[in-house]
Amino acid sequence: MDTRQYAAVEAGGTKFRVAVARGRDILIDTTIPTTTPDETLGATTDFIRGWGTVDAVGIACFGPLDLETSSPTYGSITATPKPGWSDTPVLATIRQELGVPTAIDVDVGGAALGEWRWGAAQGLDHFIYITVGTGFGAGVFIDGKVHHGMGHPEMGHITLERVPGDEYPGHCPFHGACLEGMAAGPAIEDRWGAPGAELTDRAEVWELEAAYLARAIRTFTYVVAPQKVLLGGGVMQTEGLLELVRDKTIQQLAGYVATKPLRGSLEDYIAAPAFGQDAGLIGAVALAMEAADTPHHA
Ligand code: ADP
Ligand code: ZN
């Protein structure tokens, strides 16, 4: 059994969740509002130091992040619309302050790792972890590890075929009607005039939402060939939405590529993450374990 102690940081645009774990069991945790980098990162390292010593730190961070291993700014946030946070060296700051091996990934990459180690993707070599929340993010797990490429994928910003008759211009400041601009939480609120949680009895809201999510899953299915798609985030808490997405994905796939997971009701293919709203934090624990096991993170 792993009895090392890890600090886990889920760094979000609205709040940071910080925890100390023994093995994978969370011992203590706290929530820190995301204000300025100095204040928020300072409160994060103070909390961890207040606990005592840890063996490693894992950070699952909002993006976009520099994850090019050879880059001098590896582990920094790059250009974000979030005021004050562009070019923040998140990894370097925390590693310097705490002086232990530290690993970082984007929030969805960390969440994918946690789901693979202990959650709904155990035993799989290829899957996609999706969160539909304030943004649309996807972590791609291929050949037994989180895929990075030149940084990390930005699958929320692909273009989708419009649902006929839908003329909503989209809500992405960069692309307008990209996937995130059409289907993430703020787009739902902008389009219908109320947040998703207040629209639960409006069937047309979720018909349209599921139609776009199904288009996205069709594209991801054909590009990545995952064994499973985990679909989480605040928007997916809507009752019945997961089932609706499965139905619409069946229509989208239209019977093409009938490998076993893509046949029938898609119940195994499109599933909820095991850790729900804790997926990022548990993922940060998994990242800390990797840091402790991998000397180059020191
Ligand atoms: P974040 O993406 O910031 O980590 P969430 O995953 O909670 O946080 O996503 C927040 C978004 O999800 C908001 O746009 C909110 O309106 C929406 N949301 C939260 N809860 C629900 C719910 N129960 N039903 C529908 N939408 C929800
Ligand atoms: Zn976009």
mmCIF file of C-alpha atoms and ligand atoms in Angstrom:
data_model
loop_
_atom_site.group_PDB
_atom_site.id
_atom_site.type_symbol
_atom_site.label_atom_id
_atom_site.label_comp_id
_atom_site.label_asym_id
_atom_site.label_seq_id
_atom_site.Cartn_x
_atom_site.Cartn_y
_atom_site.Cartn_z
ATOM 1 C CA MET A 1 0.000 0.000 0.000
ATOM 2 C CA ASP A 2 1.168 3.498 -0.835
ATOM 3 C CA THR A 3 1.612 5.430 2.433
ATOM 4 C CA ARG A 4 3.352 8.453 0.949
ATOM 5 C CA GLN A 5 1.694 11.813 1.402
ATOM 6 C CA TYR A 6 0.702 13.882 -1.573
ATOM 7 C CA ALA A 7 -0.564 17.388 -2.049
ATOM 8 C CA ALA A 8 -3.233 17.728 -4.734
ATOM 9 C CA VAL A 9 -4.207 21.017 -6.343
ATOM 10 C CA GLU A 10 -7.209 21.387 -8.629
ATOM 11 C CA ALA A 11 -6.600 24.848 -10.010
ATOM 12 C CA GLY A 12 -9.802 26.246 -11.511
ATOM 13 C CA GLY A 13 -10.694 29.625 -12.918
ATOM 14 C CA THR A 14 -13.173 30.298 -10.100
ATOM 15 C CA LYS A 15 -11.668 28.341 -7.236
ATOM 16 C CA PHE A 16 -8.703 26.211 -6.257
ATOM 17 C CA ARG A 17 -9.306 22.991 -4.356
ATOM 18 C CA VAL A 18 -6.279 21.899 -2.372
ATOM 19 C CA ALA A 19 -5.918 18.609 -0.506
ATOM 20 C CA VAL A 20 -3.408 16.413 1.244
ATOM 21 C CA ALA A 21 -3.784 12.676 0.688
ATOM 22 C CA ARG A 22 -2.155 9.558 2.058
ATOM 23 C CA GLY A 23 -2.004 7.197 -0.872
ATOM 24 C CA ARG A 24 -5.254 8.022 -2.657
ATOM 25 C CA ASP A 25 -7.196 8.852 0.506
ATOM 26 C CA ILE A 26 -7.849 12.541 1.050
ATOM 27 C CA LEU A 27 -6.943 13.561 4.620
ATOM 28 C CA ILE A 28 -7.775 17.267 4.525
ATOM 29 C CA ASP A 29 -8.914 19.696 1.882
ATOM 30 C CA THR A 30 -9.824 23.318 1.431
ATOM 31 C CA THR A 31 -11.212 25.681 -1.195
ATOM 32 C CA ILE A 32 -9.498 28.937 -2.117
ATOM 33 C CA PRO A 33 -11.124 31.536 -4.387
ATOM 34 C CA THR A 34 -9.158 32.298 -7.550
ATOM 35 C CA THR A 35 -8.120 35.957 -7.233
ATOM 36 C CA THR A 36 -4.615 37.098 -8.231
ATOM 37 C CA PRO A 37 -1.877 34.534 -8.926
ATOM 38 C CA ASP A 38 0.225 35.759 -5.968
ATOM 39 C CA GLU A 39 -2.628 35.565 -3.519
ATOM 40 C CA THR A 40 -4.084 32.269 -4.732
ATOM 41 C CA LEU A 41 -0.815 30.382 -5.203
ATOM 42 C CA GLY A 42 0.410 31.821 -1.879
ATOM 43 C CA ALA A 43 -2.675 30.546 -0.042
ATOM 44 C CA THR A 44 -2.252 27.178 -1.777
ATOM 45 C CA THR A 45 1.348 26.631 -0.669
ATOM 46 C CA ASP A 46 0.587 28.036 2.836
ATOM 47 C CA PHE A 47 -2.170 25.453 3.252
ATOM 48 C CA ILE A 48 0.104 22.594 2.219
ATOM 49 C CA ARG A 49 2.981 23.803 4.408
ATOM 50 C CA GLY A 50 0.537 24.181 7.276
ATOM 51 C CA TRP A 51 -0.079 20.445 7.047
ATOM 52 C CA GLY A 52 3.612 19.552 7.186
ATOM 53 C CA THR A 53 5.735 17.831 4.588
ATOM 54 C CA VAL A 54 4.497 15.988 1.540
ATOM 55 C CA ASP A 55 6.372 13.671 -0.825
ATOM 56 C CA ALA A 56 5.104 15.212 -4.048
ATOM 57 C CA VAL A 57 2.569 17.644 -5.478
ATOM 58 C CA GLY A 58 0.144 17.151 -8.377
ATOM 59 C CA ILE A 59 -1.578 20.056 -10.106
ATOM 60 C CA ALA A 60 -4.606 19.714 -12.388
ATOM 61 C CA CYS A 61 -4.837 23.228 -13.780
ATOM 62 C CA PHE A 62 -7.165 25.270 -15.978
ATOM 63 C CA GLY A 63 -5.656 26.002 -19.370
ATOM 64 C CA PRO A 64 -4.304 26.830 -21.758
ATOM 65 C CA LEU A 65 -1.010 25.567 -20.312
ATOM 66 C CA ASP A 66 2.470 25.239 -21.761
ATOM 67 C CA LEU A 67 3.025 21.471 -21.619
ATOM 68 C CA GLU A 68 5.862 21.226 -24.095
ATOM 69 C CA THR A 69 8.479 19.429 -21.994
ATOM 70 C CA SER A 70 11.451 21.213 -23.587
ATOM 71 C CA SER A 71 9.948 24.683 -23.104
ATOM 72 C CA PRO A 72 11.537 27.084 -20.563
ATOM 73 C CA THR A 73 8.013 28.038 -19.525
ATOM 74 C CA TYR A 74 6.786 24.448 -19.095
ATOM 75 C CA GLY A 75 3.900 24.390 -16.613
ATOM 76 C CA SER A 76 2.928 28.045 -17.084
ATOM 77 C CA ILE A 77 -0.481 29.273 -18.095
ATOM 78 C CA THR A 78 -0.180 30.822 -21.560
ATOM 79 C CA ALA A 79 -2.641 33.406 -22.903
ATOM 80 C CA THR A 80 -5.871 33.349 -20.914
ATOM 81 C CA PRO A 81 -8.733 35.836 -20.945
ATOM 82 C CA LYS A 82 -8.667 35.499 -17.136
ATOM 83 C CA PRO A 83 -7.288 38.864 -15.893
ATOM 84 C CA GLY A 84 -3.792 38.691 -14.400
ATOM 85 C CA TRP A 85 -3.200 34.989 -15.082
ATOM 86 C CA SER A 86 -1.537 35.020 -18.505
ATOM 87 C CA ASP A 87 2.050 33.687 -18.303
ATOM 88 C CA THR A 88 1.703 32.617 -14.657
ATOM 89 C CA PRO A 89 4.356 29.977 -13.836
ATOM 90 C CA VAL A 90 2.049 27.728 -11.801
ATOM 91 C CA LEU A 91 4.310 24.670 -11.749
ATOM 92 C CA ALA A 92 7.564 26.584 -11.111
ATOM 93 C CA THR A 93 6.044 28.648 -8.291
ATOM 94 C CA ILE A 94 4.611 25.699 -6.387
ATOM 95 C CA ARG A 95 7.691 23.537 -6.933
ATOM 96 C CA GLN A 96 10.008 26.308 -5.718
ATOM 97 C CA GLU A 97 7.902 27.041 -2.666
ATOM 98 C CA LEU A 98 7.551 23.420 -1.580
ATOM 99 C CA GLY A 99 10.793 21.919 -2.899
ATOM 100 C CA VAL A 100 9.384 18.473 -3.748
ATOM 101 C CA PRO A 101 8.691 16.663 -7.048
ATOM 102 C CA THR A 102 5.729 18.345 -8.732
ATOM 103 C CA ALA A 103 3.720 17.375 -11.814
ATOM 104 C CA ILE A 104 1.153 19.369 -13.741
ATOM 105 C CA ASP A 105 -1.443 18.679 -16.407
ATOM 106 C CA VAL A 106 -4.552 20.423 -17.634
ATOM 107 C CA ASP A 107 -7.585 19.737 -15.438
ATOM 108 C CA VAL A 108 -9.120 17.283 -17.894
ATOM 109 C CA GLY A 109 -5.807 15.467 -18.379
ATOM 110 C CA GLY A 110 -5.479 15.018 -14.624
ATOM 111 C CA ALA A 111 -9.101 13.916 -14.352
ATOM 112 C CA ALA A 112 -8.546 11.354 -17.108
ATOM 113 C CA LEU A 113 -5.539 9.961 -15.243
ATOM 114 C CA GLY A 114 -7.531 9.646 -11.994
ATOM 115 C CA GLU A 115 -10.432 7.912 -13.766
ATOM 116 C CA TRP A 116 -7.974 5.504 -15.358
ATOM 117 C CA ARG A 117 -6.209 4.673 -12.080
ATOM 118 C CA TRP A 118 -9.239 4.296 -9.830
ATOM 119 C CA GLY A 119 -12.450 5.214 -11.628
ATOM 120 C CA ALA A 120 -14.615 4.510 -14.651
ATOM 121 C CA ALA A 121 -11.761 3.926 -17.115
ATOM 122 C CA GLN A 122 -9.743 1.304 -15.252
ATOM 123 C CA GLY A 123 -8.129 -1.230 -17.553
ATOM 124 C CA LEU A 124 -8.656 0.831 -20.710
ATOM 125 C CA ASP A 125 -5.848 1.892 -23.057
ATOM 126 C CA HIS A 126 -7.807 4.542 -24.972
ATOM 127 C CA PHE A 127 -10.616 6.784 -23.753
ATOM 128 C CA ILE A 128 -11.737 10.388 -23.660
ATOM 129 C CA TYR A 129 -12.673 12.333 -20.536
ATOM 130 C CA ILE A 130 -15.002 15.251 -21.236
ATOM 131 C CA THR A 131 -16.238 18.012 -18.977
ATOM 132 C CA VAL A 132 -19.136 20.229 -20.022
ATOM 133 C CA GLY A 133 -19.058 23.098 -17.556
ATOM 134 C CA THR A 134 -17.884 26.696 -17.745
ATOM 135 C CA GLY A 135 -15.940 25.497 -20.765
ATOM 136 C CA PHE A 136 -15.875 22.337 -22.834
ATOM 137 C CA GLY A 137 -12.701 20.383 -22.113
ATOM 138 C CA ALA A 138 -11.492 16.967 -23.137
ATOM 139 C CA GLY A 139 -8.573 14.872 -21.953
ATOM 140 C CA VAL A 140 -7.465 12.232 -24.426
ATOM 141 C CA PHE A 141 -5.949 9.054 -23.057
ATOM 142 C CA ILE A 142 -4.213 7.092 -25.821
ATOM 143 C CA ASP A 143 -1.957 4.018 -25.647
ATOM 144 C CA GLY A 144 -1.949 4.022 -21.852
ATOM 145 C CA LYS A 145 -1.210 7.674 -21.177
ATOM 146 C CA VAL A 146 -2.639 11.156 -21.361
ATOM 147 C CA HIS A 147 -1.978 12.548 -24.820
ATOM 148 C CA HIS A 148 -0.257 15.917 -25.026
ATOM 149 C CA GLY A 149 1.138 16.483 -28.484
ATOM 150 C CA MET A 150 2.289 20.068 -28.992
ATOM 151 C CA GLY A 151 0.903 21.123 -25.619
ATOM 152 C CA HIS A 152 -2.569 19.664 -25.141
ATOM 153 C CA PRO A 153 -5.603 19.194 -27.359
ATOM 154 C CA GLU A 154 -8.305 21.867 -27.477
ATOM 155 C CA MET A 155 -11.200 19.702 -28.522
ATOM 156 C CA GLY A 156 -13.776 22.183 -27.247
ATOM 157 C CA HIS A 157 -12.913 24.523 -30.090
ATOM 158 C CA ILE A 158 -13.764 22.369 -33.077
ATOM 159 C CA THR A 159 -16.485 23.382 -35.503
ATOM 160 C CA LEU A 160 -19.670 21.352 -35.654
ATOM 161 C CA GLU A 161 -22.409 20.971 -38.191
ATOM 162 C CA ARG A 162 -25.298 23.180 -37.085
ATOM 163 C CA VAL A 163 -28.606 21.738 -36.035
ATOM 164 C CA PRO A 164 -30.969 22.774 -38.865
ATOM 165 C CA GLY A 165 -32.839 25.965 -37.987
ATOM 166 C CA ASP A 166 -30.490 26.949 -35.158
ATOM 167 C CA GLU A 167 -29.135 30.433 -35.730
ATOM 168 C CA TYR A 168 -27.484 31.120 -32.398
ATOM 169 C CA PRO A 169 -24.195 32.937 -33.182
ATOM 170 C CA GLY A 170 -22.224 31.140 -30.480
ATOM 171 C CA HIS A 171 -20.478 32.314 -27.325
ATOM 172 C CA CYS A 172 -16.748 31.664 -27.838
ATOM 173 C CA PRO A 173 -14.735 34.924 -27.871
ATOM 174 C CA PHE A 174 -12.335 33.341 -30.364
ATOM 175 C CA HIS A 175 -14.543 31.304 -32.700
ATOM 176 C CA GLY A 176 -18.168 32.168 -31.991
ATOM 177 C CA ALA A 177 -19.996 28.976 -32.843
ATOM 178 C CA CYS A 178 -17.367 26.350 -31.940
ATOM 179 C CA LEU A 179 -18.366 23.394 -29.742
ATOM 180 C CA GLU A 180 -17.658 25.285 -26.510
ATOM 181 C CA GLY A 181 -19.365 28.366 -27.920
ATOM 182 C CA MET A 182 -22.503 26.333 -28.654
ATOM 183 C CA ALA A 183 -22.699 23.791 -25.843
ATOM 184 C CA ALA A 184 -20.828 24.828 -22.663
ATOM 185 C CA GLY A 185 -22.735 26.210 -19.647
ATOM 186 C CA PRO A 186 -22.346 29.919 -20.471
ATOM 187 C CA ALA A 187 -23.662 29.313 -24.009
ATOM 188 C CA ILE A 188 -26.747 27.609 -22.592
ATOM 189 C CA GLU A 189 -27.340 30.530 -20.244
ATOM 190 C CA ASP A 190 -26.791 33.109 -22.996
ATOM 191 C CA ARG A 191 -28.994 31.300 -25.480
ATOM 192 C CA TRP A 192 -31.951 30.588 -23.200
ATOM 193 C CA GLY A 193 -31.630 33.459 -20.706
ATOM 194 C CA ALA A 194 -31.170 31.312 -17.591
ATOM 195 C CA PRO A 195 -28.530 28.908 -16.278
ATOM 196 C CA GLY A 196 -28.941 25.214 -17.073
ATOM 197 C CA ALA A 197 -30.020 24.304 -13.555
ATOM 198 C CA GLU A 198 -33.127 26.509 -14.021
ATOM 199 C CA LEU A 199 -34.055 25.005 -17.389
ATOM 200 C CA THR A 200 -34.540 21.400 -16.361
ATOM 201 C CA ASP A 201 -38.183 21.237 -17.532
ATOM 202 C CA ARG A 202 -37.489 22.773 -20.964
ATOM 203 C CA ALA A 203 -37.147 19.729 -23.212
ATOM 204 C CA GLU A 204 -36.043 21.777 -26.235
ATOM 205 C CA VAL A 205 -32.977 23.026 -24.320
ATOM 206 C CA TRP A 206 -31.675 19.521 -23.742
ATOM 207 C CA GLU A 207 -32.672 18.212 -27.174
ATOM 208 C CA LEU A 208 -30.434 20.845 -28.715
ATOM 209 C CA GLU A 209 -27.667 20.387 -26.147
ATOM 210 C CA ALA A 210 -27.633 16.631 -26.728
ATOM 211 C CA ALA A 211 -27.636 17.167 -30.501
ATOM 212 C CA TYR A 212 -24.405 19.177 -30.287
ATOM 213 C CA LEU A 213 -22.754 16.856 -27.783
ATOM 214 C CA ALA A 214 -23.605 13.890 -30.016
ATOM 215 C CA ARG A 215 -22.004 15.624 -32.998
ATOM 216 C CA ALA A 216 -18.881 16.155 -30.908
ATOM 217 C CA ILE A 217 -18.780 12.536 -29.755
ATOM 218 C CA ARG A 218 -19.215 11.343 -33.328
ATOM 219 C CA THR A 219 -16.216 13.426 -34.396
ATOM 220 C CA PHE A 220 -14.084 12.310 -31.446
ATOM 221 C CA THR A 221 -15.088 8.686 -32.015
ATOM 222 C CA TYR A 222 -13.977 8.751 -35.609
ATOM 223 C CA VAL A 223 -10.766 10.687 -34.950
ATOM 224 C CA VAL A 224 -9.507 8.950 -31.813
ATOM 225 C CA ALA A 225 -11.283 5.556 -31.762
ATOM 226 C CA PRO A 226 -11.596 5.527 -27.972
ATOM 227 C CA GLN A 227 -12.913 2.511 -26.071
ATOM 228 C CA LYS A 228 -15.062 4.787 -23.926
ATOM 229 C CA VAL A 229 -16.207 8.379 -23.576
ATOM 230 C CA LEU A 230 -16.670 9.740 -20.048
ATOM 231 C CA LEU A 231 -19.022 12.694 -19.962
ATOM 232 C CA GLY A 232 -18.987 14.878 -16.827
ATOM 233 C CA GLY A 233 -19.085 18.497 -15.634
ATOM 234 C CA GLY A 234 -21.833 20.707 -14.208
ATOM 235 C CA VAL A 235 -24.060 20.668 -17.303
ATOM 236 C CA MET A 236 -24.112 16.849 -17.316
ATOM 237 C CA GLN A 237 -25.791 16.874 -13.902
ATOM 238 C CA THR A 238 -29.019 17.565 -15.791
ATOM 239 C CA GLU A 239 -31.256 14.567 -15.285
ATOM 240 C CA GLY A 240 -31.691 12.463 -18.417
ATOM 241 C CA LEU A 241 -29.109 14.328 -20.497
ATOM 242 C CA LEU A 242 -26.603 11.465 -20.598
ATOM 243 C CA GLU A 243 -29.272 9.106 -21.967
ATOM 244 C CA LEU A 244 -30.354 11.694 -24.528
ATOM 245 C CA VAL A 245 -26.741 12.097 -25.678
ATOM 246 C CA ARG A 246 -26.474 8.320 -26.119
ATOM 247 C CA ASP A 247 -29.629 8.261 -28.275
ATOM 248 C CA LYS A 248 -28.484 11.139 -30.447
ATOM 249 C CA THR A 249 -25.009 9.653 -30.799
ATOM 250 C CA ILE A 250 -26.550 6.424 -32.097
ATOM 251 C CA GLN A 251 -28.313 8.532 -34.757
ATOM 252 C CA GLN A 252 -25.124 10.420 -35.557
ATOM 253 C CA LEU A 253 -23.050 7.265 -36.000
ATOM 254 C CA ALA A 254 -25.776 5.871 -38.239
ATOM 255 C CA GLY A 255 -24.492 2.330 -37.828
ATOM 256 C CA TYR A 256 -21.102 3.115 -39.311
ATOM 257 C CA VAL A 257 -18.228 1.338 -37.484
ATOM 258 C CA ALA A 258 -20.051 -1.365 -35.605
ATOM 259 C CA THR A 259 -17.275 -2.497 -33.280
ATOM 260 C CA LYS A 260 -18.665 -3.932 -30.102
ATOM 261 C CA PRO A 261 -18.755 -0.822 -27.868
ATOM 262 C CA LEU A 262 -20.506 1.108 -30.663
ATOM 263 C CA ARG A 263 -23.383 -1.337 -30.983
ATOM 264 C CA GLY A 264 -26.673 -1.220 -29.126
ATOM 265 C CA SER A 265 -27.557 1.378 -26.505
ATOM 266 C CA LEU A 266 -24.036 2.820 -26.018
ATOM 267 C CA GLU A 267 -24.502 2.352 -22.266
ATOM 268 C CA ASP A 268 -20.920 1.236 -21.813
ATOM 269 C CA TYR A 269 -19.498 3.552 -24.443
ATOM 270 C CA ILE A 270 -20.829 6.858 -23.095
ATOM 271 C CA ALA A 271 -20.706 6.918 -19.299
ATOM 272 C CA ALA A 272 -20.426 9.246 -16.323
ATOM 273 C CA PRO A 273 -17.039 9.628 -14.611
ATOM 274 C CA ALA A 274 -16.757 7.767 -11.292
ATOM 275 C CA PHE A 275 -15.520 10.759 -9.337
ATOM 276 C CA GLY A 276 -18.004 13.326 -10.609
ATOM 277 C CA GLN A 277 -17.125 16.813 -9.406
ATOM 278 C CA ASP A 278 -14.051 15.406 -7.593
ATOM 279 C CA ALA A 279 -12.436 14.044 -10.770
ATOM 280 C CA GLY A 280 -9.976 16.957 -11.009
ATOM 281 C CA LEU A 281 -8.863 16.713 -7.383
ATOM 282 C CA ILE A 282 -8.474 12.923 -7.482
ATOM 283 C CA GLY A 283 -6.616 13.395 -10.773
ATOM 284 C CA ALA A 284 -4.210 15.766 -9.023
ATOM 285 C CA VAL A 285 -3.476 13.017 -6.482
ATOM 286 C CA ALA A 286 -2.700 10.674 -9.385
ATOM 287 C CA LEU A 287 -0.387 13.312 -10.877
ATOM 288 C CA ALA A 288 1.415 13.671 -7.531
ATOM 289 C CA MET A 289 1.994 9.902 -7.466
ATOM 290 C CA GLU A 290 3.503 10.094 -10.936
ATOM 291 C CA ALA A 291 5.751 12.944 -9.796
ATOM 292 C CA ALA A 292 6.953 10.896 -6.819
ATOM 293 C CA ASP A 293 7.658 7.917 -9.077
ATOM 294 C CA THR A 294 9.355 9.864 -11.877
ATOM 295 C CA PRO A 295 12.673 11.488 -10.948
ATOM 296 C CA HIS A 296 12.591 14.031 -13.812
ATOM 297 C CA HIS A 297 9.756 15.872 -12.110
ATOM 298 C CA ALA A 298 12.048 16.710 -9.138
HETATM 299 P P1 ADP B 1 -16.325 24.474 -13.884
HETATM 300 O O1 ADP B 1 -16.477 24.128 -15.316
HETATM 301 O O2 ADP B 1 -16.168 25.951 -13.658
HETATM 302 O O3 ADP B 1 -15.296 23.658 -13.168
HETATM 303 P P2 ADP B 1 -18.884 23.151 -13.453
HETATM 304 O O4 ADP B 1 -18.415 21.880 -14.042
HETATM 305 O O5 ADP B 1 -19.716 23.096 -12.218
HETATM 306 O O6 ADP B 1 -17.691 24.132 -13.106
HETATM 307 O O7 ADP B 1 -19.688 23.920 -14.581
HETATM 308 C C1 ADP B 1 -20.345 25.119 -14.352
HETATM 309 C C2 ADP B 1 -21.402 25.295 -15.440
HETATM 310 O O8 ADP B 1 -22.322 24.201 -15.371
HETATM 311 C C3 ADP B 1 -22.223 26.561 -15.311
HETATM 312 O O9 ADP B 1 -22.372 27.133 -16.600
HETATM 313 C C4 ADP B 1 -23.561 26.086 -14.758
HETATM 314 O O10 ADP B 1 -24.622 26.864 -15.231
HETATM 315 C C5 ADP B 1 -23.663 24.679 -15.254
HETATM 316 N N1 ADP B 1 -24.337 23.816 -14.287
HETATM 317 C C6 ADP B 1 -23.977 23.594 -13.000
HETATM 318 N N2 ADP B 1 -24.860 22.766 -12.397
HETATM 319 C C7 ADP B 1 -25.792 22.468 -13.309
HETATM 320 C C8 ADP B 1 -26.951 21.636 -13.284
HETATM 321 N N3 ADP B 1 -27.342 20.976 -12.194
HETATM 322 N N4 ADP B 1 -27.678 21.545 -14.427
HETATM 323 C C9 ADP B 1 -27.290 22.199 -15.540
HETATM 324 N N5 ADP B 1 -26.218 22.996 -15.615
HETATM 325 C C10 ADP B 1 -25.471 23.137 -14.513
HETATM 326 ZN ZN ZN B 2 -13.781 28.424 -29.515
#
